[in-house]
CSV table of C-alpha atoms in Angstrom, one decimal:
chain,number,residue,atom,x,y,z
I,150,MET,CA,-0.9,46.7,30.7
I,151,ASN,CA,-2.0,45.3,27.4
I,152,LYS,CA,-4.2,42.5,28.4
I,153,ILE,CA,-7.2,42.8,30.8
I,154,ARG,CA,-7.8,39.6,32.7
I,155,TYR,CA,-11.5,39.5,32.4
I,156,CYS,CA,-12.8,36.3,33.9
I,157,ARG,CA,-12.6,33.5,36.4
I,158,ILE,CA,-15.1,31.0,35.1
I,159,ILE,CA,-17.1,29.1,37.7
I,160,HIS,CA,-18.9,25.9,36.9
I,161,PRO,CA,-21.2,24.8,39.8
I,162,ILE,CA,-21.7,21.0,40.1
I,163,HIS,CA,-25.4,21.3,39.3
I,164,LEU,CA,-24.6,23.1,36.1
I,165,LEU,CA,-22.2,20.4,35.1
I,166,LEU,CA,-24.9,17.7,35.7
I,167,VAL,CA,-27.4,19.6,33.5
I,168,LEU,CA,-24.9,19.9,30.7
I,169,LEU,CA,-23.9,16.3,30.8
I,170,PHE,CA,-27.1,14.5,31.7
I,171,GLY,CA,-29.9,17.1,31.4
I,172,ILE,CA,-30.9,16.7,35.1
I,173,THR,CA,-31.0,19.2,37.9
I,174,ASN,CA,-31.7,19.2,41.7
I,175,VAL,CA,-33.1,22.7,41.5
I,176,GLN,CA,-36.9,22.8,41.9
I,177,ALA,CA,-39.3,25.1,40.0
I,178,SER,CA,-40.1,26.8,43.3
I,179,ASP,CA,-36.5,27.8,43.6
I,180,LEU,CA,-36.7,29.9,40.4
I,181,LEU,CA,-38.3,33.2,39.6
I,182,ASP,CA,-41.8,32.8,38.1
I,183,LYS,CA,-41.4,36.0,36.1
I,184,VAL,CA,-38.6,38.2,35.0
I,185,HIS,CA,-38.6,41.8,33.9
I,186,PHE,CA,-35.4,42.9,32.1
I,187,LEU,CA,-34.3,46.5,32.6
I,188,ILE,CA,-32.1,47.5,29.6
I,189,PRO,CA,-30.2,50.8,30.1
I,190,ALA,CA,-30.0,51.6,26.3
I,191,GLY,CA,-32.1,51.7,23.2
I,192,PRO,CA,-32.9,48.6,21.0
I,193,GLY,CA,-30.2,47.1,18.9
I,194,GLY,CA,-27.1,47.2,21.1
I,195,GLY,CA,-25.2,44.7,23.2
I,196,TRP,CA,-27.2,45.1,26.4
I,197,ASP,CA,-30.5,44.8,24.5
I,198,GLY,CA,-29.3,41.7,22.6
I,199,THR,CA,-28.0,40.0,25.6
I,200,ALA,CA,-31.1,40.6,27.8
I,201,ARG,CA,-33.5,39.5,25.0
I,202,GLY,CA,-31.3,36.5,24.2
I,203,VAL,CA,-31.4,35.3,27.8
I,204,GLY,CA,-35.2,36.0,27.8
I,205,GLU,CA,-35.6,33.9,24.6
I,206,ALA,CA,-33.8,31.0,26.3
I,207,MET,CA,-36.0,31.3,29.4
I,208,ILE,CA,-39.2,31.0,27.3
I,209,LYS,CA,-37.9,28.3,24.9
I,210,SER,CA,-36.6,26.2,27.8
I,211,GLY,CA,-39.8,26.6,29.8
I,212,LEU,CA,-38.0,27.7,32.9
I,213,VAL,CA,-39.7,31.1,33.1
I,214,ALA,CA,-43.1,31.7,31.4
I,215,ASN,CA,-43.5,35.4,32.0
I,216,VAL,CA,-40.7,37.6,30.5
I,217,SER,CA,-40.9,41.3,29.8
I,218,TYR,CA,-38.4,44.0,28.7
I,219,GLU,CA,-38.0,47.7,29.3
I,220,ASN,CA,-35.5,49.9,27.4
I,221,LEU,CA,-34.5,53.0,29.4
I,222,SER,CA,-31.6,54.9,28.0
I,223,GLY,CA,-30.0,58.0,29.3
I,224,GLY,CA,-27.0,59.1,31.4
I,225,GLY,CA,-24.7,56.4,30.0
I,226,GLY,CA,-26.8,53.8,31.7
I,227,GLY,CA,-27.2,55.8,34.9
I,228,ARG,CA,-30.9,56.6,34.4
I,229,ALA,CA,-31.8,52.9,34.6
I,230,ILE,CA,-29.5,52.3,37.6
I,231,ALA,CA,-31.1,55.2,39.4
I,232,LYS,CA,-34.6,54.0,38.7
I,233,LEU,CA,-33.8,50.5,39.9
I,234,ILE,CA,-32.4,51.9,43.2
I,235,GLU,CA,-35.2,54.5,43.7
I,236,THR,CA,-38.0,52.0,43.1
I,237,ALA,CA,-36.3,49.0,44.7
I,238,PRO,CA,-39.3,47.7,46.7
I,239,ARG,CA,-41.3,47.3,43.5
I,240,GLN,CA,-38.4,45.6,41.6
I,241,GLN,CA,-38.6,42.1,43.0
I,242,ASN,CA,-38.5,40.4,39.6
I,243,THR,CA,-36.3,42.9,37.8
I,244,LEU,CA,-32.8,42.1,36.4
I,245,LEU,CA,-30.8,45.0,35.1
I,246,ILE,CA,-28.4,44.0,32.3
I,247,SER,CA,-25.0,45.7,32.4
I,248,SER,CA,-21.4,45.1,31.4
I,249,THR,CA,-17.9,46.6,31.6
I,250,PRO,CA,-19.1,50.1,30.9
I,251,MET,CA,-20.8,50.1,34.3
I,252,VAL,CA,-17.3,50.0,35.8
I,253,VAL,CA,-15.8,52.5,33.3
I,254,ARG,CA,-18.6,55.1,33.7
I,255,SER,CA,-18.5,54.9,37.5
I,256,LEU,CA,-14.8,55.5,37.4
I,257,GLN,CA,-15.4,58.6,35.1
I,258,LYS,CA,-18.1,59.9,37.5
I,259,ILE,CA,-20.6,59.9,34.6
I,260,PHE,CA,-23.1,58.7,37.2
I,261,PRO,CA,-22.7,58.6,41.0
I,262,GLN,CA,-23.6,54.9,41.5
I,263,SER,CA,-21.4,51.8,41.1
I,264,PHE,CA,-22.0,48.1,41.2
I,265,ARG,CA,-21.7,48.4,45.0
I,266,ASP,CA,-25.1,50.2,45.1
I,267,LEU,CA,-26.7,47.1,43.5
I,268,GLU,CA,-26.9,43.4,44.1
I,269,PRO,CA,-24.6,41.6,41.6
I,270,VAL,CA,-26.4,38.5,40.5
I,271,ALA,CA,-24.3,36.9,37.8
I,272,SER,CA,-22.3,37.4,34.6
I,273,VAL,CA,-23.4,35.2,31.7
I,274,ILE,CA,-21.3,35.9,28.7
I,275,ALA,CA,-18.1,37.6,27.4
I,276,ASP,CA,-18.4,39.5,24.1
I,277,TYR,CA,-15.1,40.2,22.4
I,278,SER,CA,-14.6,43.6,20.8
I,279,CYS,CA,-14.0,44.0,17.1
I,280,PHE,CA,-13.1,46.7,14.6
I,281,ALA,CA,-15.1,46.8,11.3
I,282,VAL,CA,-15.3,48.8,8.1
I,283,LEU,CA,-17.6,49.1,5.1
I,284,LYS,CA,-17.5,46.3,2.6
I,285,ASP,CA,-15.8,48.6,0.0
I,286,SER,CA,-13.4,50.3,2.4
I,287,PRO,CA,-9.8,50.6,1.3
I,288,PHE,CA,-8.8,49.2,4.7
I,289,ASN,CA,-8.2,45.4,4.2
I,290,VAL,CA,-6.3,44.6,7.4
I,291,TRP,CA,-5.6,46.4,10.7
I,292,LYS,CA,-2.3,47.6,9.5
I,293,ASP,CA,-4.0,49.6,6.7
I,294,VAL,CA,-6.1,51.5,9.4
I,295,VAL,CA,-2.9,52.2,11.4
I,296,THR,CA,-1.1,53.6,8.4
I,297,ALA,CA,-3.9,55.9,7.5
I,298,PHE,CA,-4.3,56.9,11.2
I,299,LYS,CA,-0.7,57.9,11.5
I,300,LYS,CA,-0.9,60.0,8.3
I,301,ASN,CA,-4.1,61.9,9.3
I,302,PRO,CA,-6.2,60.8,12.3
I,303,ARG,CA,-9.1,62.9,11.2
I,304,LEU,CA,-9.6,60.8,8.1
I,305,THR,CA,-10.1,57.6,10.2
I,306,LYS,CA,-13.0,58.6,12.4
I,307,VAL,CA,-14.1,55.9,14.8
I,308,ALA,CA,-17.8,55.2,15.6
I,309,GLY,CA,-18.7,53.8,19.0
I,310,GLY,CA,-22.0,53.0,20.8
I,311,SER,CA,-21.3,55.0,23.9
I,312,VAL,CA,-19.7,58.2,25.3
I,313,ARG,CA,-16.0,59.3,25.0
I,314,GLY,CA,-13.7,57.3,27.3
I,315,SER,CA,-16.1,54.3,27.2
I,316,THR,CA,-15.2,50.7,26.4
I,317,ASP,CA,-15.6,51.2,22.7
I,318,HIS,CA,-13.3,54.2,22.8
I,319,PHE,CA,-10.5,52.9,25.1
I,320,VAL,CA,-10.3,49.5,23.4
I,321,ILE,CA,-9.5,51.0,20.0
I,322,ALA,CA,-7.4,53.7,21.5
I,323,ASN,CA,-5.3,51.1,23.2
I,324,ALA,CA,-5.0,49.1,19.9
I,325,PHE,CA,-3.7,52.3,18.2
I,326,LYS,CA,-1.3,52.9,21.1
I,327,LEU,CA,0.1,49.4,20.8
I,328,SER,CA,0.4,49.8,17.0
I,329,GLY,CA,2.6,52.8,17.4
I,330,GLY,CA,0.0,55.6,17.3
I,331,SER,CA,-1.1,58.1,19.8
I,332,PRO,CA,-4.3,57.2,21.7
I,333,ARG,CA,-5.1,60.9,22.3
I,334,ASP,CA,-5.3,61.5,18.5
I,335,VAL,CA,-8.2,59.1,18.0
I,336,VAL,CA,-11.3,61.0,16.6
I,337,TYR,CA,-14.0,59.1,18.4
I,338,VAL,CA,-17.7,59.8,17.4
I,339,PRO,CA,-20.1,58.7,20.2
I,340,TYR,CA,-23.6,57.3,19.4
I,341,ASP,CA,-26.4,56.3,21.7
I,342,GLY,CA,-26.1,52.5,21.3
I,343,GLY,CA,-24.4,50.1,18.9
I,344,GLY,CA,-27.3,50.2,16.4
I,345,LYS,CA,-26.8,54.0,15.9
I,346,ALA,CA,-23.1,53.6,15.7
I,347,MET,CA,-23.4,51.1,12.9
I,348,ILE,CA,-25.6,53.5,11.0
I,349,GLY,CA,-22.9,56.1,11.4
I,350,LEU,CA,-20.5,53.7,9.7
I,351,LEU,CA,-23.0,52.7,7.0
I,352,THR,CA,-23.7,56.3,6.1
I,353,GLY,CA,-20.0,57.3,5.9
I,354,GLU,CA,-20.0,59.6,8.9
I,355,THR,CA,-17.1,57.4,10.2
I,356,GLN,CA,-14.6,55.1,8.6
I,357,ILE,CA,-14.4,52.4,11.2
I,358,ILE,CA,-16.5,51.1,14.1
I,359,SER,CA,-15.3,49.8,17.5
I,360,THR,CA,-18.1,47.6,18.9
I,361,GLY,CA,-18.9,44.2,20.4
I,362,LEU,CA,-18.6,41.2,18.1
I,363,SER,CA,-22.2,40.2,18.6
I,364,GLU,CA,-23.3,43.6,17.3
I,365,ALA,CA,-21.4,43.3,14.1
I,366,ILE,CA,-21.2,39.6,13.2
I,367,GLU,CA,-24.5,39.3,11.3
I,368,MET,CA,-23.8,42.3,9.2
I,369,HIS,CA,-20.3,40.9,8.5
I,370,ARG,CA,-21.9,37.6,7.5
I,371,SER,CA,-24.3,39.4,5.2
I,372,GLY,CA,-21.5,41.2,3.4
I,373,GLU,CA,-22.5,44.7,4.5
I,374,ILE,CA,-19.3,45.3,6.5
I,375,ARG,CA,-16.0,43.6,7.0
I,376,ILE,CA,-14.5,42.8,10.4
I,377,LEU,CA,-10.8,43.5,10.4
I,378,ALA,CA,-9.9,42.3,13.8
I,379,VAL,CA,-11.3,40.6,17.0
I,380,THR,CA,-9.8,41.1,20.4
I,381,SER,CA,-9.8,37.4,21.4
I,382,GLU,CA,-6.5,35.7,22.0
I,383,THR,CA,-7.0,33.1,19.3
I,384,ARG,CA,-9.6,32.8,16.5
I,385,LEU,CA,-13.1,31.9,17.7
I,386,GLN,CA,-14.5,28.5,16.9
I,387,GLU,CA,-17.9,30.1,15.9
I,388,ALA,CA,-16.2,32.6,13.6
I,389,SER,CA,-12.9,31.2,12.6
I,390,GLU,CA,-12.6,33.3,9.5
I,391,LEU,CA,-12.1,36.5,11.6
I,392,PRO,CA,-8.5,37.5,12.3
I,393,THR,CA,-7.4,38.5,15.8
I,394,LEU,CA,-5.3,41.6,16.7
I,395,MET,CA,-2.8,39.2,18.2
I,396,GLU,CA,-2.1,37.5,14.9
I,397,GLN,CA,-1.7,40.9,13.3
I,398,GLY,CA,1.1,41.8,15.6
I,399,VAL,CA,-0.8,43.7,18.3
I,400,ASP,CA,-0.4,42.2,21.7
I,401,MET,CA,-3.8,42.9,23.1
I,402,THR,CA,-6.9,41.0,24.2
I,403,PHE,CA,-10.1,42.2,25.7
I,404,ALA,CA,-13.6,40.8,26.4
I,405,ASN,CA,-16.6,42.7,27.7
I,406,TRP,CA,-18.5,40.7,30.3
I,407,ARG,CA,-22.3,41.1,30.4
I,408,GLY,CA,-24.4,40.1,33.4
I,409,PHE,CA,-27.3,41.0,35.7
I,410,PHE,CA,-27.9,43.0,38.8
I,411,ALA,CA,-30.8,43.3,41.1
I,412,ALA,CA,-32.2,46.2,43.2
I,413,PRO,CA,-30.8,46.5,46.8
I,414,GLY,CA,-32.7,45.7,50.0
I,415,HIS,CA,-34.4,42.5,49.2
I,416,SER,CA,-34.1,39.2,51.0
I,417,PRO,CA,-31.2,36.7,50.6
I,418,GLU,CA,-33.8,34.1,49.5
I,419,LEU,CA,-34.9,36.3,46.6
I,420,TYR,CA,-31.3,36.9,45.4
I,421,ASP,CA,-30.7,33.1,45.6
I,422,LYS,CA,-33.7,32.6,43.3
I,423,MET,CA,-32.3,35.1,40.9
I,424,ILE,CA,-28.9,33.4,40.9
I,425,ASP,CA,-30.5,29.9,40.5
I,426,THR,CA,-32.7,31.1,37.6
I,427,ILE,CA,-29.7,32.5,35.7
I,428,ALA,CA,-27.7,29.4,36.4
I,429,GLU,CA,-30.4,27.1,35.1
I,430,VAL,CA,-31.1,29.1,32.0
I,431,ILE,CA,-27.6,29.4,30.8
I,432,ALA,CA,-27.2,25.6,31.1
I,433,THR,CA,-30.0,25.0,28.6
I,434,PRO,CA,-29.5,24.1,24.9
I,435,ALA,CA,-31.7,27.1,24.1
I,436,PHE,CA,-29.2,29.5,25.6
I,437,SER,CA,-26.3,27.6,24.0
I,438,ASP,CA,-28.0,28.3,20.6
I,439,VAL,CA,-28.3,31.9,21.4
I,440,ARG,CA,-24.7,32.2,22.6
I,441,LYS,CA,-23.3,30.5,19.5
I,442,ARG,CA,-25.5,32.6,17.2
I,443,ASN,CA,-24.0,35.8,18.6
I,444,GLY,CA,-20.4,34.6,18.9
I,445,TRP,CA,-20.4,35.0,22.7
I,446,ALA,CA,-18.1,33.1,25.1
I,447,GLN,CA,-19.8,31.8,28.2
I,448,LEU,CA,-18.7,33.5,31.3
I,449,HIS,CA,-20.6,32.5,34.4
I,450,ILE,CA,-19.6,34.1,37.7
I,451,GLN,CA,-22.3,34.4,40.4
I,452,GLY,CA,-23.0,36.1,43.7
I,453,GLU,CA,-20.1,37.0,45.9
I,454,ALA,CA,-17.6,35.8,43.4
I,455,PHE,CA,-19.1,38.2,40.8
I,456,HIS,CA,-18.7,41.1,43.3
I,457,GLU,CA,-15.0,40.2,43.8
I,458,PHE,CA,-14.5,40.0,40.1
I,459,LEU,CA,-15.9,43.5,39.6
I,460,GLU,CA,-13.6,44.9,42.3
I,461,GLN,CA,-10.6,43.4,40.6
I,462,GLN,CA,-11.7,44.7,37.2
I,463,GLU,CA,-12.2,48.2,38.6
I,464,ILE,CA,-8.5,48.2,39.6
I,465,GLU,CA,-7.3,46.9,36.2
I,466,ILE,CA,-9.5,49.1,34.0
I,467,GLY,CA,-8.7,52.2,36.1
I,468,THR,CA,-5.0,51.6,35.6
I,469,LEU,CA,-5.4,51.2,31.9
I,470,MET,CA,-7.6,54.3,31.5
I,471,LYS,CA,-5.1,56.4,33.4
I,472,GLU,CA,-2.3,55.2,31.1
I,473,LEU,CA,-4.5,56.2,28.1
I,474,GLY,CA,-5.3,59.6,29.5
I,475,PHE,CA,-9.0,59.0,30.1
I,476,LEU,CA,-8.7,59.3,33.9
I,477,ARG,CA,-6.6,61.7,36.0
């Protein structure tokens, strides 16, 4: 399985009206009056950037006046999940940001919980993966990396912002596999978050980084690194200069969803408020600006449909990870 089907985009009628006419039937009383974002990693990574980007849009649009953030790393994200569950009665305004690694790490038993132990609220964006090198790297295209990897995998160390077998790891391992290399030979160096992984590349500890496009795009634009490939099917409108793996002969696409979860045990009315708050915010021009700035694709799946999507992704990713040797 080379491609992971990652989304079924849902556009509610009230969202369409907001986009076209700037009107909505949702009242202020139907929305959260404050939001606390729980971020299961340190500053500088994809979770942190997405939560703060949504929070920025909440403030700029005037939909939510009181927004706060809490970075709580540890356990591959499991520490924050455990806190949300254990303190659920006090977390009535808390939204936990997560993404595909929640499914991956649950499958690997890195932590005992899964999305089933939380209340899925909504996904908001899809962030494509990318592979990048230093600006003066001898690697100019993906084929150069593959050639060096086949000669000596230890000379093409890969930085990633999470543990072995994580999304950053299995995405590039699959790219090497589809390029004729052995995914088991990948020398993957795990860091605690995308920011630290980027430092690993900049200091020469690794030769290439596998990360989310939003975590690398600004450094690419500033000339500090060069992005060799993006895992989108076609070139992105917001970053049309970036080549895809597909156009370089590798039949692979992948996008990492990011979205929000709530603590279990609260009322359906509270969860509805959370769902409506996210839906309203992502329909604003403020969020559109944030999304375009980061090179994100919009991916809005909410409530029960989001839960069904996660169940399907668990099956597909589990199959791929078994093929790559990351699960038994």
